[in-house]
């Protein structure tokens, strides 16, 4: 019933993802890539309806909804590929914000729901609310602020310690907040230091060890803007994550004598690039991520990836959008599923999508979308292939 309510109240849409933007986005209102195009630069996971990442800090007033009807070849994202279904998918996104000059503040909200016809326990839904208050950078000088979001959702797959976690009707609630301080020179260079806190709480319907966790971290970035055409943002991040009930175990699979809980250190660095040539807009991220647990060797890995999206404004009111994400990951000393011996195992992920839309009247769009995803893994039950094809009607202003 929750999903039906969302579908009726919101219309329907392709999955919606939060998007990180250059630090002064609340002032200029520019959007390098439309957040509905399934490109999310603030996180490394895919398949989440609305990931627990920070939303965009916008000023002004906006509302967007989309209604989609489609077909998914692999509803539960498992290699056996037995569960395919038609679906009705809906989402809505809205924001309001005011820039008073000395201070800017705003609020945002997102709702999404997907109903798969003929598949029990396959419904997905999300609710995400957030807001911000900041002293904008303006033309130059110091800027600081805080931004936060809360999320409540029901999915079938999550990625917590690395490999996919699958469970029907697994609900999650979370909160994330980031405070930052920075300095801007001459409208083209920003140095920014940020501090982030995040907490996740899961409602398990089976007798499973809780995966509730919290995370704290810090990040530093340098943002270059060249004539409002090219923006480059190299960054570096450090995070510490602690799980409430997950016991830390040694490489041989036995718990540590002190029954310590899983604690992860994460090191992430990369660069974002945004291009805006009027009729062509593009965004991309190149990154490297290291996750390390000094006791549990199978939780240690390196991940390297690249993701991006591009919009082509074509003849008339027609727009072609496309994007993709590829990453490869190697685990240290994880047990081989065939031999049981420690080995360096890998996972790889590739996803690509293309969308054609036509703005046929005022604020209404009609279009079609295709997405292909493939994950291969040396881990048990870790891989899948998926085709997703849909048509949609969107309303925005």
Coordinates of C-alpha atoms in Angstrom, one line a residue:
X1 CA 0.0 0.0 0.0
X2 CA 2.9 2.4 0.7
X3 CA 4.2 2.0 -2.8
X4 CA 0.7 2.5 -4.3
X5 CA 0.3 5.6 -2.3
X6 CA 3.6 7.0 -3.6
X7 CA 2.8 6.1 -7.1
X8 CA -0.6 7.9 -7.0
X9 CA 0.6 10.9 -5.1
X10 CA 3.8 11.4 -7.0
X11 CA 3.3 10.0 -10.5
X12 CA 6.1 7.7 -11.4
X13 CA 9.7 8.0 -12.5
X14 CA 13.0 6.4 -13.1
X15 CA 15.1 6.0 -10.0
X16 CA 16.3 9.3 -8.6
X17 CA 19.8 9.9 -7.2
X18 CA 21.2 12.8 -5.2
X19 CA 24.0 14.8 -6.8
X20 CA 27.0 16.7 -5.4
X21 CA 27.8 20.0 -7.1
X22 CA 30.5 22.7 -6.9
X23 CA 30.5 24.5 -3.6
X24 CA 28.8 27.7 -4.7
X25 CA 25.9 26.0 -6.5
X26 CA 23.3 27.6 -4.2
X27 CA 24.4 31.0 -5.5
X28 CA 24.4 30.5 -9.3
X29 CA 21.7 27.8 -9.5
X30 CA 23.7 26.0 -12.3
X31 CA 23.2 22.2 -12.7
X32 CA 26.1 20.6 -14.7
X33 CA 24.0 17.4 -15.2
X34 CA 20.3 16.9 -14.5
X35 CA 20.0 14.8 -11.4
X36 CA 17.3 12.7 -13.0
X37 CA 19.8 11.2 -15.5
X38 CA 20.9 8.5 -13.0
X39 CA 24.4 10.1 -12.5
X40 CA 25.4 10.5 -8.8
X41 CA 28.9 11.8 -8.1
X42 CA 28.8 11.6 -4.3
X43 CA 28.9 7.9 -3.8
X44 CA 30.5 4.7 -5.2
X45 CA 27.6 2.3 -5.1
X46 CA 25.0 1.5 -7.7
X47 CA 21.5 0.1 -7.5
X48 CA 20.4 2.2 -4.6
X49 CA 17.2 4.1 -5.2
X50 CA 18.3 7.1 -3.1
X51 CA 21.7 6.5 -1.6
X52 CA 22.5 8.0 1.8
X53 CA 24.5 10.8 0.4
X54 CA 24.1 14.6 0.6
X55 CA 21.6 16.2 -1.7
X56 CA 22.2 19.4 -3.7
X57 CA 22.0 22.8 -1.9
X58 CA 19.7 24.8 -4.2
X59 CA 18.1 28.2 -3.9
X60 CA 14.9 29.1 -5.7
X61 CA 11.8 26.9 -6.1
X62 CA 11.6 23.7 -8.1
X63 CA 9.4 20.6 -8.5
X64 CA 9.9 17.6 -10.7
X65 CA 7.9 14.3 -11.1
X66 CA 8.2 11.5 -13.6
X67 CA 6.0 8.6 -14.4
X68 CA 7.5 5.4 -15.9
X69 CA 6.3 2.1 -17.1
X70 CA 8.9 -0.5 -17.9
X71 CA 10.3 -4.0 -17.8
X72 CA 13.2 -5.3 -15.7
X73 CA 14.9 -8.6 -16.7
X74 CA 16.4 -9.3 -13.3
X75 CA 14.3 -7.9 -10.5
X76 CA 16.4 -9.2 -7.6
X77 CA 19.8 -8.8 -9.4
X78 CA 20.9 -12.4 -9.3
X79 CA 22.7 -14.4 -11.9
X80 CA 20.1 -17.0 -12.4
X81 CA 18.0 -14.3 -14.0
X82 CA 14.6 -16.0 -13.3
X83 CA 12.7 -13.0 -11.9
X84 CA 11.7 -10.6 -14.6
X85 CA 8.6 -8.3 -14.4
X86 CA 6.9 -5.2 -15.7
X87 CA 6.9 -2.3 -13.3
X88 CA 5.4 1.0 -12.5
X89 CA 7.9 3.5 -11.1
X90 CA 7.3 6.9 -9.6
X91 CA 9.3 9.7 -8.0
X92 CA 9.1 13.3 -7.1
X93 CA 11.7 15.8 -6.2
X94 CA 11.2 19.3 -4.8
X95 CA 13.3 22.1 -3.3
X96 CA 12.9 25.6 -1.9
X97 CA 15.8 27.9 -1.0
X98 CA 16.5 31.6 -0.4
X99 CA 19.8 33.5 -0.7
X100 CA 19.8 36.6 1.5
X101 CA 23.3 37.5 0.5
X102 CA 24.9 37.1 3.9
X103 CA 23.3 33.7 4.4
X104 CA 21.5 31.1 2.2
X105 CA 19.2 28.4 3.5
X106 CA 16.8 25.9 2.0
X107 CA 15.1 22.5 2.2
X108 CA 14.6 19.6 -0.2
X109 CA 12.6 16.4 -0.4
X110 CA 12.5 13.3 -2.6
X111 CA 10.0 10.4 -2.7
X112 CA 10.2 7.3 -4.9
X113 CA 8.4 4.0 -5.3
X114 CA 8.5 1.0 -7.6
X115 CA 5.9 -1.7 -8.0
X116 CA 6.8 -4.9 -9.8
X117 CA 3.8 -6.7 -11.2
X118 CA 3.6 -10.4 -10.3
X119 CA 6.6 -10.4 -8.0
X120 CA 6.0 -10.7 -4.2
X121 CA 8.3 -8.8 -1.8
X122 CA 9.7 -6.9 -4.8
X123 CA 8.3 -3.4 -4.1
X124 CA 10.8 -0.6 -3.4
X125 CA 10.3 2.8 -1.9
X126 CA 12.3 5.7 -0.5
X127 CA 11.7 9.0 1.4
X128 CA 14.5 11.5 1.7
X129 CA 14.4 14.9 3.4
X130 CA 17.2 17.4 3.8
X131 CA 18.2 21.0 4.1
X132 CA 21.1 23.4 4.4
X133 CA 22.2 26.7 5.9
X134 CA 25.4 28.4 4.7
X135 CA 27.4 31.6 4.4
X136 CA 27.9 31.6 0.6
X137 CA 31.3 32.2 -1.0
X138 CA 29.9 35.0 -3.2
X139 CA 32.5 36.6 -5.4
X140 CA 35.3 35.7 -3.0
X141 CA 36.3 35.3 0.7
X142 CA 35.4 32.9 3.4
X143 CA 32.3 30.6 3.2
X144 CA 31.0 28.0 5.6
X145 CA 27.8 26.0 6.3
X146 CA 26.2 22.7 7.1
X147 CA 24.0 20.4 5.0
X148 CA 22.1 17.3 6.0
X149 CA 19.7 14.6 4.9
X150 CA 17.6 11.8 6.4
X151 CA 16.5 8.7 4.5
X152 CA 14.1 5.8 5.0
X153 CA 13.9 3.1 2.4
X154 CA 13.1 -0.5 1.5
X155 CA 15.2 -2.3 -1.1
X156 CA 16.3 -5.8 -2.0
X157 CA 20.0 -5.3 -2.2
X158 CA 22.5 -3.3 -0.1
X159 CA 26.3 -3.1 -0.2
X160 CA 27.7 -2.7 3.3
X161 CA 31.1 -4.3 3.8
X162 CA 31.8 -4.8 0.1
X163 CA 29.9 -7.7 -1.4
X164 CA 26.1 -7.5 -2.1
X165 CA 23.7 -8.2 0.8
X166 CA 20.4 -9.5 -0.5
X167 CA 17.2 -9.8 1.5
X168 CA 13.6 -9.2 0.8
X169 CA 11.9 -6.3 2.6
X170 CA 15.1 -5.1 4.3
X171 CA 14.4 -1.6 5.5
X172 CA 17.0 1.0 6.4
X173 CA 17.0 4.4 8.0
X174 CA 19.9 6.8 8.0
X175 CA 21.1 10.3 8.5
X176 CA 24.1 12.2 7.1
X177 CA 25.4 15.7 7.7
X178 CA 28.4 17.7 6.5
X179 CA 29.9 20.9 7.8
X180 CA 32.4 22.8 5.7
X181 CA 34.7 25.8 5.7
X182 CA 36.5 27.2 2.7
X183 CA 38.0 30.2 0.9
X184 CA 37.3 31.5 -2.6
X185 CA 39.7 33.6 -4.7
X186 CA 38.4 35.7 -7.6
X187 CA 35.5 33.5 -8.6
X188 CA 37.6 30.7 -10.0
X189 CA 39.3 28.9 -7.1
X190 CA 37.9 27.4 -3.9
X191 CA 39.8 25.5 -1.2
X192 CA 37.3 23.6 1.0
X193 CA 37.6 21.5 4.1
X194 CA 34.7 19.3 5.2
X195 CA 33.7 17.1 8.1
X196 CA 31.0 14.4 7.7
X197 CA 29.0 12.2 10.1
X198 CA 26.7 9.4 9.0
X199 CA 24.6 6.7 10.8
X200 CA 22.5 3.8 9.4
X201 CA 20.0 1.6 11.2
X202 CA 18.6 -1.6 9.5
X203 CA 15.4 -3.5 10.3
X204 CA 16.1 -7.1 9.7
X205 CA 13.0 -9.4 9.3
X206 CA 15.2 -12.5 9.6
X207 CA 17.5 -13.7 12.4
X208 CA 20.6 -11.8 11.1
X209 CA 23.4 -10.1 12.9
X210 CA 22.6 -6.4 12.8
X211 CA 24.5 -4.3 10.3
X212 CA 23.7 -1.0 12.0
X213 CA 26.7 1.3 11.8
X214 CA 28.0 4.9 12.0
X215 CA 30.8 6.7 10.2
X216 CA 32.8 9.9 10.6
X217 CA 35.2 11.4 8.1
X218 CA 36.9 14.5 6.7
X219 CA 37.6 15.7 3.2
X220 CA 39.5 18.3 1.4
X221 CA 38.9 19.6 -2.2
X222 CA 40.1 22.3 -4.6
X223 CA 37.6 23.6 -7.1
X224 CA 38.7 25.3 -10.3
X225 CA 36.2 27.2 -12.5
X226 CA 37.4 28.2 -16.0
X227 CA 35.0 30.8 -17.5
X228 CA 32.0 28.8 -16.3
X229 CA 32.7 26.3 -19.1
X230 CA 35.0 23.8 -17.4
X231 CA 35.1 23.0 -13.7
X232 CA 37.6 20.6 -12.1
X233 CA 37.5 19.5 -8.5
X234 CA 40.2 17.1 -7.2
X235 CA 39.4 15.8 -3.7
X236 CA 40.7 13.5 -1.0
X237 CA 38.6 11.8 1.8
X238 CA 39.3 9.8 5.0
X239 CA 36.5 7.9 6.8
X240 CA 36.2 5.7 9.8
X241 CA 33.2 3.3 10.1
X242 CA 32.1 1.2 13.1
X243 CA 29.5 -1.6 13.1
X244 CA 27.4 -2.3 16.2
X245 CA 27.0 -6.1 16.1
X246 CA 29.3 -7.3 13.3
X247 CA 32.3 -9.2 15.0
X248 CA 35.7 -8.6 13.6
X249 CA 37.2 -11.9 12.5
X250 CA 40.7 -13.0 11.4
X251 CA 41.7 -14.2 8.0
X252 CA 41.0 -17.8 9.0
X253 CA 37.4 -16.9 9.8
X254 CA 37.7 -17.1 13.7
X255 CA 36.6 -14.1 15.8
X256 CA 39.2 -12.0 17.6
X257 CA 39.7 -13.0 21.2
X258 CA 38.4 -9.6 22.4
X259 CA 35.2 -9.9 20.2
X260 CA 35.9 -6.5 18.8
X261 CA 33.3 -5.1 16.3
X262 CA 34.1 -4.5 12.7
X263 CA 35.9 -1.2 12.2
X264 CA 36.8 0.0 8.7
X265 CA 39.1 2.7 7.5
X266 CA 38.5 4.2 4.1
X267 CA 40.7 6.3 1.9
X268 CA 39.2 7.9 -1.2
X269 CA 40.7 10.3 -3.7
X270 CA 39.8 11.4 -7.2
X271 CA 38.5 14.3 -9.3
X272 CA 35.2 15.6 -10.7
X273 CA 35.0 17.4 -14.0
X274 CA 32.0 19.4 -15.3
X275 CA 31.7 20.8 -18.8
X276 CA 29.1 23.2 -20.1
X277 CA 29.1 24.2 -23.8
X278 CA 25.5 25.2 -23.9
X279 CA 24.1 22.5 -26.2
X280 CA 26.4 19.9 -24.6
X281 CA 26.8 19.3 -20.9
X282 CA 28.9 16.6 -19.2
X283 CA 30.0 15.5 -15.8
X284 CA 32.5 12.8 -14.8
X285 CA 34.3 11.4 -11.8
X286 CA 37.5 9.4 -11.7
X287 CA 38.3 7.8 -8.3
X288 CA 40.2 5.3 -6.2
X289 CA 38.9 3.9 -3.0
X290 CA 40.8 1.8 -0.4
X291 CA 38.8 0.0 2.4
X292 CA 40.9 -1.6 5.1
X293 CA 40.3 -3.6 8.2
X294 CA 43.6 -4.6 9.8
X295 CA 42.1 -7.8 11.4
X296 CA 39.7 -9.1 8.8
X297 CA 41.8 -9.4 5.7
X298 CA 38.8 -10.2 3.5
X299 CA 37.4 -6.7 4.1
X300 CA 40.4 -5.1 2.6
X301 CA 40.2 -4.0 -1.0
X302 CA 41.2 -1.4 -3.6
X303 CA 38.6 -0.1 -6.0
X304 CA 39.2 2.0 -9.1
X305 CA 36.4 3.5 -11.1
X306 CA 35.1 6.1 -13.6
X307 CA 31.6 7.3 -14.1
X308 CA 30.0 10.0 -16.2
X309 CA 27.0 11.4 -18.0
X310 CA 26.4 13.7 -21.0
X311 CA 23.4 15.7 -22.3
X312 CA 23.0 16.6 -26.0
X313 CA 20.5 19.3 -26.8
X314 CA 19.3 18.2 -30.2
X315 CA 17.0 19.7 -32.9
X316 CA 13.9 21.4 -31.4
X317 CA 13.0 20.3 -27.9
X318 CA 14.7 16.9 -28.1
X319 CA 17.4 15.8 -25.7
X320 CA 19.7 12.8 -25.8
X321 CA 21.3 11.8 -22.5
X322 CA 23.8 8.9 -21.9
X323 CA 26.1 7.8 -19.1
X324 CA 27.9 4.9 -17.5
X325 CA 29.9 3.6 -14.6
X326 CA 32.7 1.1 -14.5
X327 CA 34.7 -0.1 -11.5
X328 CA 37.1 -2.9 -10.6
X329 CA 37.8 -4.1 -7.1
X330 CA 40.4 -6.5 -5.6
X331 CA 40.0 -8.1 -2.1
X332 CA 43.1 -9.1 -0.1
X333 CA 43.1 -12.6 1.4
X334 CA 39.4 -13.4 1.0
X335 CA 38.5 -17.1 1.0
X336 CA 38.1 -18.6 -2.4
X337 CA 34.5 -20.0 -2.7
X338 CA 35.8 -23.1 -4.5
X339 CA 38.8 -24.1 -2.5
X340 CA 38.3 -22.2 0.8
X341 CA 41.9 -21.0 0.7
X342 CA 42.9 -17.3 1.0
X343 CA 43.1 -15.6 -2.3
X344 CA 43.0 -12.2 -4.0
X345 CA 39.4 -12.1 -5.4
X346 CA 37.9 -9.5 -7.6
X347 CA 34.6 -7.9 -8.5
X348 CA 33.8 -5.8 -11.5
X349 CA 30.9 -3.6 -12.4
X350 CA 29.7 -2.0 -15.6
X351 CA 26.5 0.0 -16.2
X352 CA 25.5 2.1 -19.2
X353 CA 22.2 3.9 -20.0
X354 CA 20.8 6.0 -22.7
X355 CA 17.7 8.2 -22.7
X356 CA 15.8 10.2 -25.4
X357 CA 13.3 12.8 -24.3
X358 CA 11.0 15.3 -26.0
X359 CA 9.8 18.5 -24.3
X360 CA 6.5 18.4 -26.2
X361 CA 4.6 21.1 -24.2
X362 CA 5.8 23.7 -21.7
X363 CA 7.0 21.7 -18.7
X364 CA 6.1 18.2 -19.9
X365 CA 8.5 15.6 -21.3
X366 CA 7.9 12.3 -23.0
X367 CA 10.7 9.8 -23.6
X368 CA 12.2 6.3 -23.4
X369 CA 15.1 4.9 -21.5
X370 CA 17.3 1.8 -21.6
X371 CA 19.9 0.7 -19.0
X372 CA 22.2 -2.3 -18.9
X373 CA 24.1 -3.4 -15.8
X374 CA 26.6 -6.3 -15.4
X375 CA 28.4 -7.4 -12.3
X376 CA 30.9 -10.2 -12.2
X377 CA 32.4 -11.5 -9.0
X378 CA 34.6 -14.2 -7.5
X379 CA 32.4 -14.1 -4.5
X380 CA 29.4 -16.4 -4.0
X381 CA 26.1 -15.0 -5.3
X382 CA 27.8 -11.7 -6.1
X383 CA 27.2 -11.2 -9.8
X384 CA 24.3 -10.5 -12.1
X385 CA 23.2 -9.1 -15.5
X386 CA 20.2 -6.8 -15.9
X387 CA 18.3 -5.1 -18.7
X388 CA 15.9 -2.3 -17.9
X389 CA 13.7 -0.6 -20.5
X390 CA 11.0 2.0 -19.9
X391 CA 8.9 4.8 -21.3
X392 CA 8.2 7.9 -19.2
X393 CA 6.2 11.1 -18.8
X394 CA 7.9 13.9 -16.8
X395 CA 6.6 17.2 -15.4
X396 CA 9.0 19.8 -14.1
X397 CA 9.3 23.5 -13.4

